[in-house]
Short mmCIF file of C-alpha atoms in Angstrom, two decimals:
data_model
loop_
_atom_site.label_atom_id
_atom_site.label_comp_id
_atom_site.label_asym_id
_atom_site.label_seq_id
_atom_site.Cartn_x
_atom_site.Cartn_y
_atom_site.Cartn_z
CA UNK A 289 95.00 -39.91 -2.95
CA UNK A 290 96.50 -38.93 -5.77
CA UNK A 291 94.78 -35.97 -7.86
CA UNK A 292 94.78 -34.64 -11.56
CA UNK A 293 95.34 -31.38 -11.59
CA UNK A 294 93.96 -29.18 -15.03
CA UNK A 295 95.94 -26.17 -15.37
CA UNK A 296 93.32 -23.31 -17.22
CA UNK A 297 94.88 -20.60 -18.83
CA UNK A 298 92.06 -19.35 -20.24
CA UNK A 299 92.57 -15.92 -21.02
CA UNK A 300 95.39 -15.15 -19.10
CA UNK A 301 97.82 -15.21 -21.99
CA UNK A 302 96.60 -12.53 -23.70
CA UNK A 303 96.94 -13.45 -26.96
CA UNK A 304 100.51 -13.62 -26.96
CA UNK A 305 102.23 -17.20 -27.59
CA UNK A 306 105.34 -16.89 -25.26
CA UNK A 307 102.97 -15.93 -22.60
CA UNK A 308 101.07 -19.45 -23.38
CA UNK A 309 105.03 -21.14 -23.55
CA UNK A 310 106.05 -20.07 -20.32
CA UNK A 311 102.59 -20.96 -18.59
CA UNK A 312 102.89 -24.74 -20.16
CA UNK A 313 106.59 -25.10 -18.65
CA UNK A 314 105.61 -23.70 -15.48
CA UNK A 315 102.63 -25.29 -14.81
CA UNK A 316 104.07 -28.77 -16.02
CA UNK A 317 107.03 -28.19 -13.81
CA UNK A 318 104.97 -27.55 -10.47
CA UNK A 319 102.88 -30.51 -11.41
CA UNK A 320 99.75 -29.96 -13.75
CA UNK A 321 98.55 -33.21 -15.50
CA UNK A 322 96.78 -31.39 -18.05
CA UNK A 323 97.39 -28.06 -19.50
CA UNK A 324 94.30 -26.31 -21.11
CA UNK A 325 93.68 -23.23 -23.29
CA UNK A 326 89.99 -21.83 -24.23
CA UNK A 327 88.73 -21.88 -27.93
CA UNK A 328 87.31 -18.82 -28.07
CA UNK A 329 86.41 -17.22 -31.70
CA UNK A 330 85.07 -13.46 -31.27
CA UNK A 331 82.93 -14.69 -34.62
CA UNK A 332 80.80 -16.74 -32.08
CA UNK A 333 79.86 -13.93 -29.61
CA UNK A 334 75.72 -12.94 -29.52
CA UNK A 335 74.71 -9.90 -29.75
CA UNK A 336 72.43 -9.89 -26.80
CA UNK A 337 70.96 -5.87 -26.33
CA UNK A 338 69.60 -6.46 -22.76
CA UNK A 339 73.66 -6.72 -21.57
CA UNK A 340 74.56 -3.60 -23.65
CA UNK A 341 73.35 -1.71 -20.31
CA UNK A 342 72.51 -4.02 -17.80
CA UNK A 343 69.46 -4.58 -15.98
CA UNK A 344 69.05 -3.67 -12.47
CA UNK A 345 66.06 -3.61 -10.79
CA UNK A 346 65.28 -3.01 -7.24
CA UNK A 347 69.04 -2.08 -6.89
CA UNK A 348 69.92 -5.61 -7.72
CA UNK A 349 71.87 -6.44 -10.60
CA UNK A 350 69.45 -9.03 -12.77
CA UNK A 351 72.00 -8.69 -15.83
CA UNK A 352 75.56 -7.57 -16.02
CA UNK A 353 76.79 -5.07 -18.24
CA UNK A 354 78.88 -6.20 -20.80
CA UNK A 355 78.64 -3.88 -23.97
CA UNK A 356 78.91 -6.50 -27.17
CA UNK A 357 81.59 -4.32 -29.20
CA UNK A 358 83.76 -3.56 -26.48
CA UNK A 359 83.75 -8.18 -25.50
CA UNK A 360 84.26 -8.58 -29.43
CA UNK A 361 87.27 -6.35 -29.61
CA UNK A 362 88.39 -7.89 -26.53
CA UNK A 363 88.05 -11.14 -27.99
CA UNK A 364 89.58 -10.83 -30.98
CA UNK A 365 92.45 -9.40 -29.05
CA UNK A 366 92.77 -13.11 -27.93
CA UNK A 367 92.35 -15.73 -30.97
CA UNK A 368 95.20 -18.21 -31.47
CA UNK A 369 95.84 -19.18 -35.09
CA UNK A 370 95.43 -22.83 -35.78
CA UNK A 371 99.55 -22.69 -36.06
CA UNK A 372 99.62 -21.28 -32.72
CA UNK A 373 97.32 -23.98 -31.14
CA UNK A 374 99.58 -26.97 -32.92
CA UNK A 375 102.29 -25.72 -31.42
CA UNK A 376 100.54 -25.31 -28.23
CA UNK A 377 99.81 -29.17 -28.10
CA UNK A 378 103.44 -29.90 -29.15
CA UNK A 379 104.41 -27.89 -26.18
CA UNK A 380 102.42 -29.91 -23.98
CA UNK A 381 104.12 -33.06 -25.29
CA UNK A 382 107.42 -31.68 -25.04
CA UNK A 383 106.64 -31.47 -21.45
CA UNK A 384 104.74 -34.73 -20.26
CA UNK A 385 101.43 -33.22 -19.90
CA UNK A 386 98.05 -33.60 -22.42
CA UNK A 387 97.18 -30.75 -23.72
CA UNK A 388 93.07 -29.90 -23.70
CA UNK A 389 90.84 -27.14 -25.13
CA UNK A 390 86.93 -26.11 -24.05
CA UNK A 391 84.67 -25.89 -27.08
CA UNK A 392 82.08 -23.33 -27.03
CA UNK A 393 80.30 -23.92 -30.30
CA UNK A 394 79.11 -27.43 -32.03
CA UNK A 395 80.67 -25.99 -35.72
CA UNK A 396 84.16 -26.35 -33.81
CA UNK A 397 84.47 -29.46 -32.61
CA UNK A 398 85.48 -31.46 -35.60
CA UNK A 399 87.92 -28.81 -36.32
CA UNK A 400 89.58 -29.11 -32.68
CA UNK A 401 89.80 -33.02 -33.43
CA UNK A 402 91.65 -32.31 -36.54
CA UNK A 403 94.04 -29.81 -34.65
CA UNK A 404 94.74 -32.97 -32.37
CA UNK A 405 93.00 -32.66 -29.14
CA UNK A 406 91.55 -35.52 -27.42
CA UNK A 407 90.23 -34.39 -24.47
CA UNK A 408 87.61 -31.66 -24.62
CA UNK A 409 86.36 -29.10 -21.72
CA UNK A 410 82.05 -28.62 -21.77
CA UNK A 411 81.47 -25.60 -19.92
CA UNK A 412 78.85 -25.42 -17.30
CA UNK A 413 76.57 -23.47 -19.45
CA UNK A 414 76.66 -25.97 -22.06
CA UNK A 415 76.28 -29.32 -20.10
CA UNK A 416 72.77 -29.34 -21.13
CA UNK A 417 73.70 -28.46 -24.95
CA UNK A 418 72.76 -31.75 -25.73
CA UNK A 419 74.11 -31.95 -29.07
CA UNK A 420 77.32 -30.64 -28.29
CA UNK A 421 77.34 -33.49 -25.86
CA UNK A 422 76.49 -35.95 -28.19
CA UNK A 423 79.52 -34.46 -30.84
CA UNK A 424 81.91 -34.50 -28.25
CA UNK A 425 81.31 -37.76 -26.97
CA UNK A 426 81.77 -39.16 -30.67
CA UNK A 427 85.05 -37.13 -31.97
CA UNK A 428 87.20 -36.76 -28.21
CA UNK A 429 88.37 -39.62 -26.07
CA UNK A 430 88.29 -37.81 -23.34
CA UNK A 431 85.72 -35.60 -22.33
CA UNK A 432 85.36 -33.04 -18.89
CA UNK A 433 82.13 -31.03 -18.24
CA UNK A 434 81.15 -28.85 -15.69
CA UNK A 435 78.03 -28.29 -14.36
CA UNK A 436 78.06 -25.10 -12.62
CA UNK A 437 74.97 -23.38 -14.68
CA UNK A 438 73.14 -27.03 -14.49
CA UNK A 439 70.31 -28.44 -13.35
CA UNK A 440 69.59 -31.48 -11.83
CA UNK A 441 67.48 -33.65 -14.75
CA UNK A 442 70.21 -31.82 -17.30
CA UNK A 443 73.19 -33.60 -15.53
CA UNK A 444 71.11 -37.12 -15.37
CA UNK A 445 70.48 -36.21 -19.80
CA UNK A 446 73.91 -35.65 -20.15
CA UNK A 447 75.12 -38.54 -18.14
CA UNK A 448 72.55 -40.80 -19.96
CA UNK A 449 74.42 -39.39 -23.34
CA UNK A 450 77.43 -40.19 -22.75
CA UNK A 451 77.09 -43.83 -20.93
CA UNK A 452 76.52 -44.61 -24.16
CA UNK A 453 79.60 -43.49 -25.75
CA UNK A 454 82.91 -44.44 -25.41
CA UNK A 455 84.36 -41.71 -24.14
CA UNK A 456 85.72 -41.31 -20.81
CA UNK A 457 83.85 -38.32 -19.16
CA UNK A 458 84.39 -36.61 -15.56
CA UNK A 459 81.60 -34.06 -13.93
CA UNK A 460 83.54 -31.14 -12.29
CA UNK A 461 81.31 -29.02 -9.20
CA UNK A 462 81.85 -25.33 -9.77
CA UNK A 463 80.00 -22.13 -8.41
CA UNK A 464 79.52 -19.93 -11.53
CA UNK A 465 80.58 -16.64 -9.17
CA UNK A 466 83.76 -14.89 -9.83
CA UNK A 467 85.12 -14.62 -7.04
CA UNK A 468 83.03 -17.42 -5.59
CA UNK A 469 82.87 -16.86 -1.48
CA UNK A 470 83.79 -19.74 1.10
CA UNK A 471 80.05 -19.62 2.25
CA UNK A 472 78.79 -20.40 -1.20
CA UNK A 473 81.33 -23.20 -2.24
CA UNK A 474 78.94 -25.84 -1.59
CA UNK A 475 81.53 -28.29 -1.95
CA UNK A 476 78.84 -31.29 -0.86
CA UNK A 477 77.46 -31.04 -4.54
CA UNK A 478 80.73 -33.30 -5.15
CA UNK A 479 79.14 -36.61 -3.45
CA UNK A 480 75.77 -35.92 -5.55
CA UNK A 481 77.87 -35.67 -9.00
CA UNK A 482 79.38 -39.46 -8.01
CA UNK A 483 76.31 -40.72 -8.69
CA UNK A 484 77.28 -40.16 -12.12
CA UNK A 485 80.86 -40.39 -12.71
CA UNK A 486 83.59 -42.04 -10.40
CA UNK A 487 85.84 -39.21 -11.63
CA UNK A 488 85.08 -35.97 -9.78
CA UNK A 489 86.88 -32.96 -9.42
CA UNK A 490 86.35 -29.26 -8.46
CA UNK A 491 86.95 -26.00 -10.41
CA UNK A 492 88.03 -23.79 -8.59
CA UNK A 493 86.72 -20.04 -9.15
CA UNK A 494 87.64 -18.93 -5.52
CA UNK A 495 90.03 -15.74 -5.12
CA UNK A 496 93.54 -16.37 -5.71
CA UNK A 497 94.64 -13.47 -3.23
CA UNK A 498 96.26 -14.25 0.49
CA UNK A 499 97.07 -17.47 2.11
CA UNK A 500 93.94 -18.87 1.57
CA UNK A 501 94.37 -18.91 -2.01
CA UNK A 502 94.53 -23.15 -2.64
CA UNK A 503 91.95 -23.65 0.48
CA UNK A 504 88.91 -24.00 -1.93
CA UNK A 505 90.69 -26.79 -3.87
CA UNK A 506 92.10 -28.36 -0.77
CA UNK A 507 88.22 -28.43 0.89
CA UNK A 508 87.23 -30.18 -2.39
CA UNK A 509 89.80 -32.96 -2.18
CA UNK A 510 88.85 -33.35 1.43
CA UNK A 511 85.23 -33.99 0.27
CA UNK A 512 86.86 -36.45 -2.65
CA UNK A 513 87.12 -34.39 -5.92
CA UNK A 514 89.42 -36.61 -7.88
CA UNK A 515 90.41 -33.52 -10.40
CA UNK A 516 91.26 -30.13 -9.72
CA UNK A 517 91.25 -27.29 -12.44
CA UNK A 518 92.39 -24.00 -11.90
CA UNK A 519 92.85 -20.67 -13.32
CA UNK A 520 96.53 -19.90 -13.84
CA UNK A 521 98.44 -16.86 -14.05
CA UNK A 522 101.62 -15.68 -15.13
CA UNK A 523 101.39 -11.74 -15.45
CA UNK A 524 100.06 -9.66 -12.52
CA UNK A 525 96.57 -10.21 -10.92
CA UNK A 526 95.32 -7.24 -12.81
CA UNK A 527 96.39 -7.48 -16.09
CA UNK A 528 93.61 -9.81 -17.45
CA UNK A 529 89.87 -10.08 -16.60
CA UNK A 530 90.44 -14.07 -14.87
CA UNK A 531 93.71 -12.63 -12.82
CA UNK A 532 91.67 -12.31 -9.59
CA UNK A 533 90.40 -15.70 -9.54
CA UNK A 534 94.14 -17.24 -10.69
CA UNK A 535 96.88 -18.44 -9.20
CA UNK A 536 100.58 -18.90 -10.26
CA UNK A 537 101.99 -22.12 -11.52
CA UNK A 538 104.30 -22.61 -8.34
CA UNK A 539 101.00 -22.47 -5.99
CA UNK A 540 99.86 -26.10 -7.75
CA UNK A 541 101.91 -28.01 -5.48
CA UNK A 542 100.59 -27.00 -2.22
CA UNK A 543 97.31 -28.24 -3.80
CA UNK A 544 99.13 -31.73 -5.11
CA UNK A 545 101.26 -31.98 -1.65
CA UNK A 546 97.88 -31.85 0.27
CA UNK A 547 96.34 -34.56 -1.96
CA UNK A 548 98.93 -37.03 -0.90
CA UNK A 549 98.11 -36.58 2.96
CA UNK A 550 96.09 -38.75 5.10
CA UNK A 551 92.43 -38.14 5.51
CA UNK A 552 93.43 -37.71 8.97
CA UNK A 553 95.96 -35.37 8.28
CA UNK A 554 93.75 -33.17 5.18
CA UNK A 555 91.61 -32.83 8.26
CA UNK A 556 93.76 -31.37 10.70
CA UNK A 557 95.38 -28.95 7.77
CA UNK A 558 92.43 -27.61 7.33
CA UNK A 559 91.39 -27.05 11.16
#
């Protein structure tokens, strides 16, 4: 079986365009099918108090820390101009691969159509933004959502949105934990999510540290994800907040070699 395989760079590049270049080469090269950056606009970020300081109680962590002026300023650090992201889709074209974007706010998804995306990333948190679904669905041929953050009857709303579109959609499993643990993969979520869509995939927040960095993707395609996206680096696993959970480009073939083994075979590999 032959898999797609979505190259995230999410916010690995830092900012910085060449950084974005040489990710799109590489990961085209080793054998991504589609090459995707994050449309993230520091304008957009809540001001929630309650993650200023965190919440903890009973020495569990109920919220996370995240101070809002220090995530805005590192935000801001990584908007691409709307010249940069042009040139990031020509780039993809250049090398054989679609470029794709996730949309994290309804005002941007016209403006991502006019920039000359067609396939558009839902994150998990918003599969149940039923409006965004709805805009998505009308403006984006192609459309990917995962549902990490979703409940059951918010998947079945969603799917009954977009049955009616025209878009082609795919429903990616994904554990919301970064790094997510082998014993929490839950990888049998996949055969639930055909119920809805005959394309399936996996993303893959697992660590990207040691030989076992592809075997979370490699599980999925055992269990019949269809797509694989992944969090790709370039720079060292410490220079950007995703780096722990991303591999390099050259580790996408292992996960593409694998695909094109025998059931038989997958099964043995991963004994």
């Amino acid at each position: 079986m032959h898999i797609k395989y979505i190259a995230e760079l999410c916010q690995n590049h830092l900012g910085n365009f060449k950084n974005i270049e040489k990710m799109v080469e590489e990961c085209a090269y080793y054998g991504a099918k589609i090459i995707k950056l994050q449309y993230i606009l520091s304008k957009n970020l809540s001001h929630r108090p309650e993650f200023d300081l965190g919440i903890n109680q009973n020495n569990k962590q109920i919220v996370i820390k995240r101070p809002y002026i220090t995530e805005y300023k590192r935000l801001k650090k990584l908007e691409l101009s709307d010249k940069e992201i042009k040139k990031f889709i020509k780039c993809c074209e250049k090398n054989r691969v679609e470029p794709a974007i996730t949309c994290f706010a309804r005002e941007n998804v016209v403006r991502l159509k006019e920039l000359g995306f067609k396939t558009i990333k839902v994150a998990s948190y918003d599969c149940g933004s039923y409006q965004l679904i709805r805009e998505t669905s009308k403006n984006f041929k192609n459309i990917i959502i995962s549902t990490g953050a979703t409940h059951d009857d918010e998947i079945k709303k969603t799917f009954d949105i977009l049955k009616k579109s025209k878009s082609n959609f795919s429903f990616l499993h994904c554990i919301t934990l970064y790094p997510t643990l082998f014993k929490d993969l839950n990888l049998d979520r996949i055969n639930y999510l055909k119920k809805y869509s005959k394309n399936v995939g996996y993303s893959d927040h697992s660590s990207s540290k040691g030989k076992l960095r592809n075997l979370a993707s490699m599980a999925a395609i055992f269990f019949g994800a269809k797509i694989i996206e992944r969090h790709i680096r370039i720079l060292d696993i410490h220079e950007s907040k995703d780096g722990p959970v991303s591999i390099e480009p050259k580790d996408i073939n292992e996960v593409i070699n694998f695909s094109k083994l025998t059931k038989s075979d997958q099964k043995l590999f991963l004994k």
